[in-house]
mmCIF file of C-alpha atoms in Angstrom:
data_model
loop_
_atom_site.group_PDB
_atom_site.id
_atom_site.type_symbol
_atom_site.label_atom_id
_atom_site.label_comp_id
_atom_site.label_asym_id
_atom_site.label_seq_id
_atom_site.Cartn_x
_atom_site.Cartn_y
_atom_site.Cartn_z
ATOM 1 C CA MET A 1 92.920 120.706 102.534
ATOM 2 C CA LYS A 2 95.031 119.164 105.275
ATOM 3 C CA ILE A 3 98.702 120.173 105.146
ATOM 4 C CA SER A 4 100.885 119.718 108.198
ATOM 5 C CA ASN A 5 104.482 120.623 109.039
ATOM 6 C CA LEU A 6 104.750 123.316 106.375
ATOM 7 C CA LEU A 7 107.265 126.130 106.539
ATOM 8 C CA PRO A 8 105.607 129.140 108.190
ATOM 9 C CA LEU A 9 103.839 131.011 105.444
ATOM 10 C CA VAL A 10 102.631 134.579 105.798
ATOM 11 C CA LEU A 11 99.758 135.739 103.623
ATOM 12 C CA LEU A 12 101.416 138.981 102.608
ATOM 13 C CA LEU A 13 100.688 138.548 100.192
ATOM 14 C CA ALA A 14 83.573 124.739 77.949
ATOM 15 C CA ALA A 15 82.479 127.431 79.283
ATOM 16 C CA CYS A 16 79.592 125.030 78.883
ATOM 17 C CA SER A 17 76.912 123.775 81.246
ATOM 18 C CA LYS A 18 75.185 120.400 81.171
ATOM 19 C CA GLU A 19 71.733 119.733 82.491
ATOM 20 C CA GLU A 20 71.168 116.644 84.642
ATOM 21 C CA GLY A 21 69.885 113.428 83.185
ATOM 22 C CA GLY A 22 71.970 113.393 80.008
ATOM 23 C CA LYS A 23 70.170 116.287 78.327
ATOM 24 C CA ALA A 24 71.685 118.435 75.625
ATOM 25 C CA VAL A 25 74.726 120.583 76.378
ATOM 26 C CA THR A 26 74.148 124.340 76.179
ATOM 27 C CA GLN A 27 76.603 127.217 76.137
ATOM 28 C CA ALA A 28 76.834 129.028 79.472
ATOM 29 C CA GLU A 29 76.426 132.781 79.166
ATOM 30 C CA THR A 30 76.581 133.779 82.830
ATOM 31 C CA ARG A 31 77.946 132.364 86.062
ATOM 32 C CA ALA A 32 76.115 132.276 89.356
ATOM 33 C CA PHE A 33 79.195 132.331 91.561
ATOM 34 C CA PHE A 34 82.172 134.387 92.658
ATOM 35 C CA MET A 35 85.452 132.600 91.889
ATOM 36 C CA GLY A 36 88.920 132.909 93.329
ATOM 37 C CA PHE A 37 91.909 131.446 95.136
ATOM 38 C CA THR A 38 94.059 131.350 98.227
ATOM 39 C CA ALA A 39 97.470 132.982 98.023
ATOM 40 C CA PHE A 40 99.238 129.695 98.752
ATOM 41 C CA PRO A 41 102.740 130.457 97.410
ATOM 42 C CA TYR A 42 104.770 128.319 95.036
ATOM 43 C CA ASP A 43 108.056 129.004 96.858
ATOM 44 C CA ALA A 44 109.189 129.884 100.380
ATOM 45 C CA THR A 45 110.237 133.415 99.508
ATOM 46 C CA THR A 46 108.693 136.825 100.022
ATOM 47 C CA GLU A 47 108.848 137.392 96.257
ATOM 48 C CA ALA A 48 106.835 134.239 95.567
ATOM 49 C CA GLN A 49 104.294 135.186 98.212
ATOM 50 C CA MET A 50 103.854 138.671 96.812
ATOM 51 C CA GLU A 51 103.674 137.512 93.187
ATOM 52 C CA THR A 52 101.070 134.877 94.082
ATOM 53 C CA TYR A 53 99.006 137.452 95.907
ATOM 54 C CA ARG A 54 99.089 139.846 92.944
ATOM 55 C CA LYS A 55 98.150 137.112 90.477
ATOM 56 C CA VAL A 56 95.211 135.739 92.447
ATOM 57 C CA ALA A 57 93.945 139.262 93.042
ATOM 58 C CA ASP A 58 93.927 139.806 89.264
ATOM 59 C CA ASP A 59 92.384 136.467 88.262
ATOM 60 C CA GLY A 60 89.543 136.178 90.758
ATOM 61 C CA ASP A 61 86.737 138.143 92.330
ATOM 62 C CA LEU A 62 86.963 136.124 95.575
ATOM 63 C CA PHE A 63 89.920 135.738 97.936
ATOM 64 C CA LEU A 64 90.163 132.862 100.428
ATOM 65 C CA ASN A 65 92.166 133.467 103.606
ATOM 66 C CA HIS A 66 92.483 129.945 104.997
ATOM 67 C CA LEU A 67 93.418 130.100 108.697
ATOM 68 C CA ASP A 68 94.306 126.443 109.183
ATOM 69 C CA HIS A 69 97.368 127.293 111.267
ATOM 70 C CA GLY A 70 96.031 126.596 114.772
ATOM 71 C CA VAL A 71 94.571 129.009 117.315
ATOM 72 C CA PRO A 72 96.342 131.503 119.622
ATOM 73 C CA TRP A 73 94.507 129.946 122.568
ATOM 74 C CA ASN A 74 96.163 131.843 125.428
ATOM 75 C CA GLU A 75 95.912 135.233 123.760
ATOM 76 C CA ALA A 76 92.299 134.701 122.687
ATOM 77 C CA LEU A 77 91.079 133.554 126.103
ATOM 78 C CA ASN A 78 92.871 136.279 128.040
ATOM 79 C CA ASP A 79 92.226 139.176 125.615
ATOM 80 C CA LEU A 80 95.938 139.628 124.975
ATOM 81 C CA PRO A 81 97.387 141.008 121.727
ATOM 82 C CA PHE A 82 97.649 138.341 119.068
ATOM 83 C CA PRO A 83 101.146 137.090 118.219
ATOM 84 C CA THR A 84 102.719 139.226 115.492
ATOM 85 C CA GLU A 85 102.548 136.339 113.016
ATOM 86 C CA VAL A 86 98.802 135.989 113.550
ATOM 87 C CA GLN A 87 97.997 139.690 113.428
ATOM 88 C CA ARG A 88 100.117 140.262 110.333
ATOM 89 C CA THR A 89 98.278 137.471 108.510
ATOM 90 C CA LEU A 90 94.938 139.044 109.359
ATOM 91 C CA ASP A 91 96.043 142.581 108.467
ATOM 92 C CA ALA A 92 97.358 141.513 105.044
ATOM 93 C CA THR A 93 94.120 139.944 103.835
ATOM 94 C CA LYS A 94 92.661 142.831 101.862
ATOM 95 C CA THR A 95 95.937 144.373 100.711
ATOM 96 C CA GLY A 96 95.877 144.878 96.950
ATOM 97 C CA LEU A 97 92.420 143.415 96.379
ATOM 98 C CA ALA A 98 90.012 145.165 94.042
ATOM 99 C CA PRO A 99 87.205 147.003 95.884
ATOM 100 C CA ASN A 100 84.586 144.524 94.639
ATOM 101 C CA THR A 101 86.569 141.396 95.619
ATOM 102 C CA LYS A 102 84.710 139.195 98.070
ATOM 103 C CA VAL A 103 86.674 137.848 101.046
ATOM 104 C CA LEU A 104 86.104 134.339 102.373
ATOM 105 C CA LEU A 105 87.700 133.828 105.790
ATOM 106 C CA THR A 106 87.929 130.277 107.134
ATOM 107 C CA ALA A 107 89.168 129.240 110.572
ATOM 108 C CA THR A 108 88.844 126.046 112.578
ATOM 109 C CA PRO A 109 89.037 124.796 116.186
ATOM 110 C CA THR A 110 90.306 121.410 114.930
ATOM 111 C CA ASP A 111 93.826 120.234 114.244
ATOM 112 C CA GLN A 112 95.134 118.826 110.967
ATOM 113 C CA THR A 113 93.509 115.444 111.635
ATOM 114 C CA ARG A 114 90.156 117.279 111.833
ATOM 115 C CA GLY A 115 89.347 115.276 114.948
ATOM 116 C CA GLY A 116 91.396 116.895 117.718
ATOM 117 C CA LEU A 117 91.775 120.333 119.263
ATOM 118 C CA ALA A 118 93.652 122.814 117.072
ATOM 119 C CA ALA A 119 97.340 123.322 117.729
ATOM 120 C CA TYR A 120 98.845 126.568 119.049
ATOM 121 C CA TRP A 121 99.576 129.376 116.580
ATOM 122 C CA ASN A 122 102.141 131.894 117.766
ATOM 123 C CA ASP A 123 105.278 133.705 116.652
ATOM 124 C CA LYS A 124 107.166 130.421 116.448
ATOM 125 C CA GLY A 125 104.858 129.508 113.588
ATOM 126 C CA ALA A 126 101.861 127.357 112.827
ATOM 127 C CA HIS A 127 100.942 124.044 114.463
ATOM 128 C CA GLN A 128 102.973 124.485 117.629
ATOM 129 C CA ASP A 129 102.420 122.147 120.583
ATOM 130 C CA LEU A 130 99.578 123.139 122.860
ATOM 131 C CA PRO A 131 100.588 124.894 126.085
ATOM 132 C CA THR A 132 100.309 122.560 129.074
ATOM 133 C CA TYR A 133 97.178 124.329 130.288
ATOM 134 C CA TRP A 134 95.282 123.360 127.100
ATOM 135 C CA GLU A 135 96.414 119.752 126.850
ATOM 136 C CA GLY A 136 93.579 117.281 127.277
ATOM 137 C CA LYS A 137 90.815 119.877 127.001
ATOM 138 C CA THR A 138 87.708 118.804 125.092
ATOM 139 C CA PHE A 139 85.811 120.755 122.459
ATOM 140 C CA ASP A 140 82.999 121.504 124.889
ATOM 141 C CA ASP A 141 85.266 122.710 127.681
ATOM 142 C CA PRO A 142 83.875 126.155 128.643
ATOM 143 C CA GLU A 143 87.279 127.809 128.234
ATOM 144 C CA VAL A 144 87.794 126.246 124.799
ATOM 145 C CA ILE A 145 84.404 127.537 123.686
ATOM 146 C CA LEU A 146 84.988 130.994 125.143
ATOM 147 C CA ALA A 147 88.486 131.287 123.693
ATOM 148 C CA TYR A 148 87.323 130.179 120.265
ATOM 149 C CA ILE A 149 84.377 132.576 120.221
ATOM 150 C CA LYS A 150 86.719 135.434 121.147
ATOM 151 C CA TYR A 151 89.185 134.352 118.460
ATOM 152 C CA CYS A 152 86.449 134.245 115.810
ATOM 153 C CA LYS A 153 85.154 137.687 116.764
ATOM 154 C CA ARG A 154 88.614 139.221 116.649
ATOM 155 C CA THR A 155 89.397 137.690 113.261
ATOM 156 C CA ILE A 156 86.062 138.877 111.860
ATOM 157 C CA ASP A 157 86.607 142.388 113.219
ATOM 158 C CA ALA A 158 90.142 142.494 111.802
ATOM 159 C CA VAL A 159 89.294 141.212 108.313
ATOM 160 C CA ARG A 160 85.628 142.224 107.873
ATOM 161 C CA PRO A 161 85.000 139.293 105.524
ATOM 162 C CA ASP A 162 81.990 138.762 103.293
ATOM 163 C CA TYR A 163 81.786 135.109 104.377
ATOM 164 C CA PHE A 164 83.079 133.401 107.518
ATOM 165 C CA ALA A 165 83.577 129.674 108.119
ATOM 166 C CA TYR A 166 84.307 128.778 111.737
ATOM 167 C CA GLY A 167 85.172 125.140 111.038
ATOM 168 C CA ILE A 168 87.016 123.441 108.155
ATOM 169 C CA GLU A 169 86.061 119.993 106.775
ATOM 170 C CA THR A 170 84.201 119.352 110.007
ATOM 171 C CA ASN A 171 82.533 116.101 108.943
ATOM 172 C CA SER A 172 85.627 114.289 107.715
ATOM 173 C CA ALA A 173 86.968 112.659 110.891
ATOM 174 C CA PHE A 174 84.132 112.364 113.416
ATOM 175 C CA ARG A 175 81.830 109.372 113.618
ATOM 176 C CA LYS A 176 78.206 109.862 114.526
ATOM 177 C CA GLY A 177 78.373 108.139 117.913
ATOM 178 C CA ASP A 178 81.732 109.514 119.035
ATOM 179 C CA VAL A 179 81.927 111.296 122.375
ATOM 180 C CA GLU A 180 84.221 113.791 120.643
ATOM 181 C CA PHE A 181 81.586 114.481 118.003
ATOM 182 C CA ALA A 182 78.949 115.195 120.643
ATOM 183 C CA ALA A 183 81.378 117.614 122.294
ATOM 184 C CA PHE A 184 82.139 119.243 118.947
ATOM 185 C CA LEU A 185 78.433 119.732 118.240
ATOM 186 C CA ARG A 186 78.076 121.515 121.569
ATOM 187 C CA LEU A 187 80.928 123.824 120.601
ATOM 188 C CA CYS A 188 79.290 124.480 117.221
ATOM 189 C CA GLU A 189 75.966 125.353 118.826
ATOM 190 C CA ALA A 190 77.611 127.813 121.218
ATOM 191 C CA VAL A 191 79.887 129.433 118.620
ATOM 192 C CA TYR A 192 77.237 129.689 115.901
ATOM 193 C CA THR A 193 74.617 131.135 118.268
ATOM 194 C CA GLU A 194 77.004 133.758 119.643
ATOM 195 C CA LEU A 195 78.397 134.804 116.271
ATOM 196 C CA LYS A 196 74.985 135.079 114.614
ATOM 197 C CA ALA A 197 73.809 137.297 117.455
ATOM 198 C CA ASP A 198 76.753 139.661 116.954
ATOM 199 C CA TYR A 199 76.973 139.451 113.142
ATOM 200 C CA PRO A 200 73.428 138.762 111.946
ATOM 201 C CA ASN A 201 74.102 139.753 108.329
ATOM 202 C CA LEU A 202 77.340 137.804 107.906
ATOM 203 C CA PRO A 203 77.056 134.303 106.393
ATOM 204 C CA ILE A 204 78.502 132.023 109.093
ATOM 205 C CA PHE A 205 78.974 128.361 108.358
ATOM 206 C CA LEU A 206 80.945 125.131 108.615
ATOM 207 C CA THR A 207 82.672 123.530 105.644
ATOM 208 C CA LEU A 208 82.125 119.869 104.809
ATOM 209 C CA GLN A 209 84.175 117.319 102.911
ATOM 210 C CA ASP A 210 82.617 115.094 100.251
ATOM 211 C CA ARG A 211 84.564 111.980 101.252
ATOM 212 C CA SER A 212 86.098 110.423 104.351
ATOM 213 C CA PHE A 213 88.319 107.515 105.327
ATOM 214 C CA GLN A 214 86.433 107.175 108.621
ATOM 215 C CA ASN A 215 82.856 107.143 107.307
ATOM 216 C CA SER A 216 80.890 105.543 104.508
ATOM 217 C CA HIS A 217 79.048 107.892 102.171
ATOM 218 C CA THR A 218 75.813 107.333 104.092
ATOM 219 C CA GLU A 219 77.503 107.946 107.446
ATOM 220 C CA LEU A 220 79.167 111.080 106.092
ATOM 221 C CA LEU A 221 75.794 112.436 105.040
ATOM 222 C CA GLU A 222 74.381 111.699 108.507
ATOM 223 C CA THR A 223 77.103 113.616 110.348
ATOM 224 C CA SER A 224 76.888 116.423 107.769
ATOM 225 C CA LYS A 225 73.156 116.778 108.355
ATOM 226 C CA MET A 226 73.763 117.172 112.087
ATOM 227 C CA LEU A 227 76.438 119.818 111.518
ATOM 228 C CA LEU A 228 74.261 121.821 109.134
ATOM 229 C CA GLN A 229 72.042 122.805 112.063
ATOM 230 C CA TYR A 230 74.800 125.290 112.860
ATOM 231 C CA SER A 231 75.640 126.489 109.367
ATOM 232 C CA ASP A 232 74.130 129.112 107.061
ATOM 233 C CA TYR A 233 75.567 127.447 103.931
ATOM 234 C CA VAL A 234 76.170 123.998 102.525
ATOM 235 C CA ALA A 235 79.849 124.642 101.801
ATOM 236 C CA MET A 236 81.875 121.809 100.294
ATOM 237 C CA SER A 237 85.573 120.961 100.205
ATOM 238 C CA THR A 238 86.142 118.648 97.223
ATOM 239 C CA TYR A 239 89.255 117.186 95.572
ATOM 240 C CA PRO A 240 87.752 114.374 93.499
ATOM 241 C CA PHE A 241 90.949 113.340 91.726
ATOM 242 C CA LEU A 242 91.408 111.282 94.908
ATOM 243 C CA ASP A 243 88.887 108.495 95.317
ATOM 244 C CA TYR A 244 89.333 107.209 98.856
ATOM 245 C CA GLY A 245 87.915 103.846 97.849
ATOM 246 C CA ASN A 246 90.338 103.474 94.931
ATOM 247 C CA LEU A 247 93.665 105.265 95.290
ATOM 248 C CA GLN A 248 95.077 103.664 92.133
ATOM 249 C CA ARG A 249 93.094 104.873 89.134
ATOM 250 C CA ASP A 250 92.752 107.397 86.318
ATOM 251 C CA ALA A 251 91.712 110.875 87.453
ATOM 252 C CA ASP A 252 89.419 111.285 84.460
ATOM 253 C CA PRO A 253 86.396 113.453 85.385
ATOM 254 C CA ALA A 254 84.318 111.408 82.935
ATOM 255 C CA LEU A 255 84.701 108.494 85.356
ATOM 256 C CA PHE A 256 82.931 110.117 88.298
ATOM 257 C CA ASP A 257 79.321 111.179 88.626
ATOM 258 C CA ASP A 258 78.401 114.550 87.145
ATOM 259 C CA ASN A 259 76.262 115.047 90.256
ATOM 260 C CA TRP A 260 78.975 114.020 92.741
ATOM 261 C CA LEU A 261 77.964 116.785 95.165
ATOM 262 C CA GLY A 262 74.222 116.381 94.759
ATOM 263 C CA ASP A 263 73.639 114.330 97.914
ATOM 264 C CA PHE A 264 75.221 117.084 100.004
ATOM 265 C CA ARG A 265 73.341 119.846 98.172
ATOM 266 C CA ASN A 266 70.103 117.996 98.942
ATOM 267 C CA LEU A 267 70.777 117.826 102.688
ATOM 268 C CA SER A 268 69.476 121.360 103.048
ATOM 269 C CA PRO A 269 68.049 122.672 99.749
ATOM 270 C CA SER A 270 66.913 125.953 101.301
ATOM 271 C CA LYS A 271 70.450 126.985 102.251
ATOM 272 C CA PRO A 272 72.884 128.567 99.789
ATOM 273 C CA PHE A 273 75.461 126.216 98.288
ATOM 274 C CA ALA A 274 79.181 126.933 97.914
ATOM 275 C CA ILE A 275 82.474 125.224 97.129
ATOM 276 C CA SER A 276 84.803 126.378 99.869
ATOM 277 C CA GLU A 277 87.942 124.768 98.448
ATOM 278 C CA THR A 278 88.807 122.544 95.522
ATOM 279 C CA GLY A 279 91.534 121.546 93.094
ATOM 280 C CA PHE A 280 92.554 118.873 90.613
ATOM 281 C CA CYS A 281 95.963 117.424 89.803
ATOM 282 C CA ALA A 282 97.394 117.884 86.319
ATOM 283 C CA GLU A 283 100.293 115.432 86.629
ATOM 284 C CA ASN A 284 100.585 111.843 87.797
ATOM 285 C CA LEU A 285 100.437 111.488 91.577
ATOM 286 C CA VAL A 286 102.438 108.616 93.037
ATOM 287 C CA ILE A 287 102.968 108.310 96.795
ATOM 288 C CA ALA A 288 104.031 104.753 97.549
ATOM 289 C CA ASN A 289 103.840 105.111 101.342
ATOM 290 C CA LEU A 290 100.164 106.120 101.090
ATOM 291 C CA GLY A 291 99.270 103.598 98.402
ATOM 292 C CA ILE A 292 98.444 106.386 95.929
ATOM 293 C CA ASN A 293 99.010 105.910 92.206
ATOM 294 C CA VAL A 294 96.783 108.305 90.278
ATOM 295 C CA ARG A 295 97.227 108.970 86.574
ATOM 296 C CA ALA A 296 96.435 112.576 85.698
ATOM 297 C CA THR A 297 96.748 114.898 82.714
ATOM 298 C CA GLU A 298 96.342 118.592 81.978
ATOM 299 C CA ALA A 299 93.414 117.751 79.696
ATOM 300 C CA TRP A 300 91.580 116.024 82.545
ATOM 301 C CA GLN A 301 92.237 119.002 84.819
ATOM 302 C CA THR A 302 90.624 121.225 82.172
ATOM 303 C CA ASP A 303 87.654 118.875 81.944
ATOM 304 C CA PHE A 304 87.258 119.107 85.707
ATOM 305 C CA VAL A 305 87.186 122.913 85.638
ATOM 306 C CA THR A 306 84.314 122.736 83.155
ATOM 307 C CA LYS A 307 82.550 120.082 85.232
ATOM 308 C CA LEU A 308 83.113 122.056 88.432
ATOM 309 C CA PHE A 309 81.687 125.299 87.090
ATOM 310 C CA THR A 310 78.815 123.553 85.367
ATOM 311 C CA THR A 311 77.894 121.999 88.711
ATOM 312 C CA ALA A 312 78.321 125.308 90.529
ATOM 313 C CA ASN A 313 76.010 127.009 88.041
ATOM 314 C CA HIS A 314 73.451 124.211 88.314
ATOM 315 C CA PHE A 315 73.360 124.600 92.100
ATOM 316 C CA GLU A 316 73.452 128.403 91.865
ATOM 317 C CA ALA A 317 76.544 128.391 94.068
ATOM 318 C CA GLU A 318 77.535 131.545 95.909
ATOM 319 C CA PHE A 319 81.272 131.019 95.338
ATOM 320 C CA VAL A 320 83.967 128.590 94.193
ATOM 321 C CA ALA A 321 87.454 128.725 95.750
ATOM 322 C CA TRP A 322 90.382 126.981 93.999
ATOM 323 C CA PHE A 323 93.165 126.337 96.495
ATOM 324 C CA VAL A 324 96.511 126.191 94.640
ATOM 325 C CA TYR A 325 97.049 128.829 91.927
ATOM 326 C CA ARG A 326 100.517 127.631 90.827
ATOM 327 C CA ASP A 327 102.278 124.313 91.478
ATOM 328 C CA TYR A 328 104.475 124.583 94.555
ATOM 329 C CA ASP A 329 107.376 122.382 93.390
ATOM 330 C CA MET A 330 109.960 124.875 94.659
ATOM 331 C CA LEU A 331 108.311 125.111 98.069
ATOM 332 C CA TYR A 332 108.110 121.329 98.263
ATOM 333 C CA ASP A 333 111.780 120.910 97.346
ATOM 334 C CA LYS A 334 112.842 123.412 100.013
ATOM 335 C CA THR A 335 110.768 121.839 102.783
ATOM 336 C CA PRO A 336 113.024 119.746 105.041
ATOM 337 C CA ASP A 337 111.913 116.106 104.980
ATOM 338 C CA PRO A 338 108.553 116.947 103.377
ATOM 339 C CA PRO A 339 105.669 114.807 104.615
ATOM 340 C CA ASP A 340 104.065 112.564 102.014
ATOM 341 C CA ILE A 341 100.746 114.368 102.369
ATOM 342 C CA LEU A 342 102.327 117.615 101.140
ATOM 343 C CA LYS A 343 102.774 116.053 97.704
ATOM 344 C CA VAL A 344 99.036 115.471 97.178
ATOM 345 C CA TRP A 345 98.207 119.027 96.057
ATOM 346 C CA ARG A 346 101.618 119.951 94.626
ATOM 347 C CA ASP A 347 100.475 119.729 90.996
ATOM 348 C CA ASN A 348 96.979 121.207 91.407
ATOM 349 C CA GLY A 349 97.963 124.608 90.036
ATOM 350 C CA LEU A 350 96.364 126.263 87.039
ATOM 351 C CA LEU A 351 99.971 127.235 86.354
ATOM 352 C CA ASP A 352 102.717 124.617 86.413
ATOM 353 C CA GLY A 353 105.833 124.775 88.563
ATOM 354 C CA ASN A 354 107.586 127.034 86.039
ATOM 355 C CA GLY A 355 104.694 129.478 85.986
ATOM 356 C CA THR A 356 103.449 128.374 82.549
ATOM 357 C CA ALA A 357 99.680 128.553 82.188
ATOM 358 C CA ARG A 358 97.903 125.243 81.728
ATOM 359 C CA PRO A 359 94.817 124.821 79.499
ATOM 360 C CA ALA A 360 92.684 124.826 82.680
ATOM 361 C CA TYR A 361 93.839 128.397 83.314
ATOM 362 C CA GLN A 362 92.388 129.507 79.972
ATOM 363 C CA LYS A 363 89.136 127.739 80.815
ATOM 364 C CA TRP A 364 89.135 129.536 84.172
ATOM 365 C CA LEU A 365 89.527 132.896 82.444
ATOM 366 C CA GLU A 366 86.645 132.113 80.088
ATOM 367 C CA TRP A 367 84.344 131.644 83.055
ATOM 368 C CA LYS A 368 85.828 134.636 84.859
ATOM 369 C CA ALA A 369 84.912 136.810 81.860
ATOM 370 C CA MET A 370 81.241 135.824 82.114
ATOM 371 C CA PRO A 371 78.948 138.241 83.937
ATOM 372 C CA ARG A 372 77.629 137.072 87.302
ATOM 373 C CA ASP A 373 73.929 136.378 87.285
#
């Protein structure tokens, strides 16, 4: 998920499966995957943050701490204490989680465009301008690589996650022949090699996106294949209510392929599969400036949850992470001059903006109640 210019947010915090090929539907009795959420709050208040954290801790057995805020470049390179905002976010991750809750920690060296160097994260907040010293540096600059490796190690040591992604949606912006992509691959090789040496038992991976404005489907698969050299998992970010080739349509899950992630799963069948972030809108999404006019309903969101978990079971996924637990209408309304892109995921919650559970929430709980196989 790409969200820029947000208010600084502190992380204080059916049941049926379908076989491929149109075969008969059978009742699922177990789930292969852990399932959970981020603690993305519905309002810009401490109370909303804390309530969200408590709810997602209760309704999942996986917690996603999504560090898409930038990187404290100066502090990481020079072994200085992290800014208070950064350290507090890391320290809060496991607060209130059940002992058996898995923690997925994701960080990234890229900015919100997914094609440039990550912004600066400090006590002024997320996505601050890069200090002059870092401006113009490439992904394969030795100091960028060293600083990012140090940052990753410190975040891992602070959180002790069960899974660690060191890049978010890394295939979405680069083109195969780009100089920047070659530089990014060199960073990936260095970071992955160093982290696996120090944390051999920790799953370390990159996350991929299943669609891109910059690449055709074939091109996206090509860049993904190259990135998977430096990834333990095939971990997918997917929000299929948006079809980049047709931004004015019905978001009916029956209209897209049941096997919409199959091409990515097949890139590396020997590696574990996971869904690193996902969501589906439950209300109409109209953003005139972006040419988006998507019709959506709560019933279609429920259908997607069934389709999502059926797919995850079919691929024996390790985990599924739903991004927005409750619609963030109040947060959106309080954001000064909210960017259009912030509206895209506003109505992805399993709870609506008033906190009322949608039918998809009941479907979620049905799957949550199944034993993990």
